[in-house]
CSV table of C-alpha atoms in Angstrom, one decimal:
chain,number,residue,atom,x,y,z
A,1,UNK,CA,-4.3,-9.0,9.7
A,2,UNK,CA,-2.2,-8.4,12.8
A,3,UNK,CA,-0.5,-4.8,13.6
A,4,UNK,CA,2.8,-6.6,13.7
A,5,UNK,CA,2.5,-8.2,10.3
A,6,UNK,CA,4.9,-6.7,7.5
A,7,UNK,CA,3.3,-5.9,3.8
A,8,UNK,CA,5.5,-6.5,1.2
A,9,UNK,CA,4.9,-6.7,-2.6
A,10,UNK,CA,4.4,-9.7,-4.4
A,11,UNK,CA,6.7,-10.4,-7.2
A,12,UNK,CA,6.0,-8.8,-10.5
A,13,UNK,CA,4.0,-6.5,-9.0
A,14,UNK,CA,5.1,-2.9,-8.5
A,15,UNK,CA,4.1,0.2,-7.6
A,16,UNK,CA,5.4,3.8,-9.9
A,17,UNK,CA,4.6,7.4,-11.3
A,18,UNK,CA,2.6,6.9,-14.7
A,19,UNK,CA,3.6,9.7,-16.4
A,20,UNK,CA,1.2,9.6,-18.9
A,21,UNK,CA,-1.9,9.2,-16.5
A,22,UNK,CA,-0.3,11.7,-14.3
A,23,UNK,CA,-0.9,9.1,-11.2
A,24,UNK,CA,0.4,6.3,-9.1
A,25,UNK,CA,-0.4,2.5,-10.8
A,26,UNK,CA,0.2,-1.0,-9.5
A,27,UNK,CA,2.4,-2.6,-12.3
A,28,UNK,CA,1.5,-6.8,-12.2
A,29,UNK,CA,1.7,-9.5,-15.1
A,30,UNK,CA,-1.7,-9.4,-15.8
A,31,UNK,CA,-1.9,-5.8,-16.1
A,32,UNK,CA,-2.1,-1.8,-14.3
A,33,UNK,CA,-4.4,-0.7,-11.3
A,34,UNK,CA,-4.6,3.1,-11.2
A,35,UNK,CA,-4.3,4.5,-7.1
A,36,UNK,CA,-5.9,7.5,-5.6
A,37,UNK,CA,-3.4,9.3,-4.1
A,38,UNK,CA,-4.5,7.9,-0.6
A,39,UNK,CA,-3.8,4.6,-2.0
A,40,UNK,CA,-0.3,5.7,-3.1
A,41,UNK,CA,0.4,7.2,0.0
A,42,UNK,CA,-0.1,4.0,2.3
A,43,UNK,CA,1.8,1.9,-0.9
A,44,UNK,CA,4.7,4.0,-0.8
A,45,UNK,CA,5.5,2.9,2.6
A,46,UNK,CA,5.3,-0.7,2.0
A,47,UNK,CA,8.4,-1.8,1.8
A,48,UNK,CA,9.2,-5.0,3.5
A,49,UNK,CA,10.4,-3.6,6.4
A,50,UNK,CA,7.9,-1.2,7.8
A,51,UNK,CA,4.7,-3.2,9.8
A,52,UNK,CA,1.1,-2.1,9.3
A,53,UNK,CA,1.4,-0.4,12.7
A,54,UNK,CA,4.6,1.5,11.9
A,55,UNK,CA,2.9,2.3,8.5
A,56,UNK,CA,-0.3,4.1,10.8
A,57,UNK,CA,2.2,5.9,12.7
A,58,UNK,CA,3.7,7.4,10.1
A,59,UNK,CA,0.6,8.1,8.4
A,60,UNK,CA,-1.0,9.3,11.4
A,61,UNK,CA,2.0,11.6,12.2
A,62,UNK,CA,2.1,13.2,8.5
A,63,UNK,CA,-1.8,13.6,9.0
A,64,UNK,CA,-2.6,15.0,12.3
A,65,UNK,CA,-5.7,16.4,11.6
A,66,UNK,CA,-7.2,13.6,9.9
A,67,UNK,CA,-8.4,12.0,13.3
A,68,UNK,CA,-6.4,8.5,12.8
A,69,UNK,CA,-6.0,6.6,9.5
A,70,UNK,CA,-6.1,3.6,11.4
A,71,UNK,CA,-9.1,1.7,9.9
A,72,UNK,CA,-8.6,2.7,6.8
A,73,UNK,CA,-5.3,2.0,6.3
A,74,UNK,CA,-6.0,-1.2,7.6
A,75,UNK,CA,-9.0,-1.5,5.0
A,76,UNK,CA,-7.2,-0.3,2.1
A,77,UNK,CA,-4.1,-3.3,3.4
A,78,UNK,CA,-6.8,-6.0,3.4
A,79,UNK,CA,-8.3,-5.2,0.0
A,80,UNK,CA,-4.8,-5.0,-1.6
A,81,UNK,CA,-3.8,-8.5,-0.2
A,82,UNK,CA,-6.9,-9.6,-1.2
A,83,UNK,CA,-6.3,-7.9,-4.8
A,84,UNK,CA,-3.3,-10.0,-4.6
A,85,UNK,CA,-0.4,-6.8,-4.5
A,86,UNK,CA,0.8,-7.3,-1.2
A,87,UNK,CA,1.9,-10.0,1.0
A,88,UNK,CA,1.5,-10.3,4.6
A,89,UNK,CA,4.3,-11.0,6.8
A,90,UNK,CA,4.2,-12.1,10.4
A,91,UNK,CA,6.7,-10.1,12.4
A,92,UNK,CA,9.4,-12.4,13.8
């Protein structure tokens, strides 16, 4: 995964408030993933347009005192693509 490259979701999949669990899910075909509220966090600002580097700025200004989220928002990026939520675009 590149700092340039875009995350988008895949279609069918989704991320929104569950109500009833009182948390953030991942909505797919096959069925729901419940988020920590980290998870939600770096998902909320996947939108298509935002690239994994803007998403670590944002995070890491909102977070100051968290040291840099930079690895683990990258970690938590990889596992969703490799969960299948997210797609990874290259930059053009």
């Amino acid at each position: 995964m590149t700092l340039s490259a875009v995350p988008c979701f895949r279609r069918g999949y989704r991320m929104q408030w569950e109500e009833t669990q009182q948390q953030h899910v991942i909505l797919y075909p096959e069925g729901m993933a419940k988020l920590n509220e980290s998870a939600a966090m770096i998902l909320e600002l996947v939108d298509g347009n935002a690239s994994v580097d803007m998403i670590i700025e944002t995070l890491n200004t909102r977070f100051p005192d968290a040291g840099g989220v930079d690895e683990d928002v990258i970690d938590f990026l990889q596992a969703a693509y490799r969960q299948k939520w997210i797609l990874l675009n290259d930059a053009k």
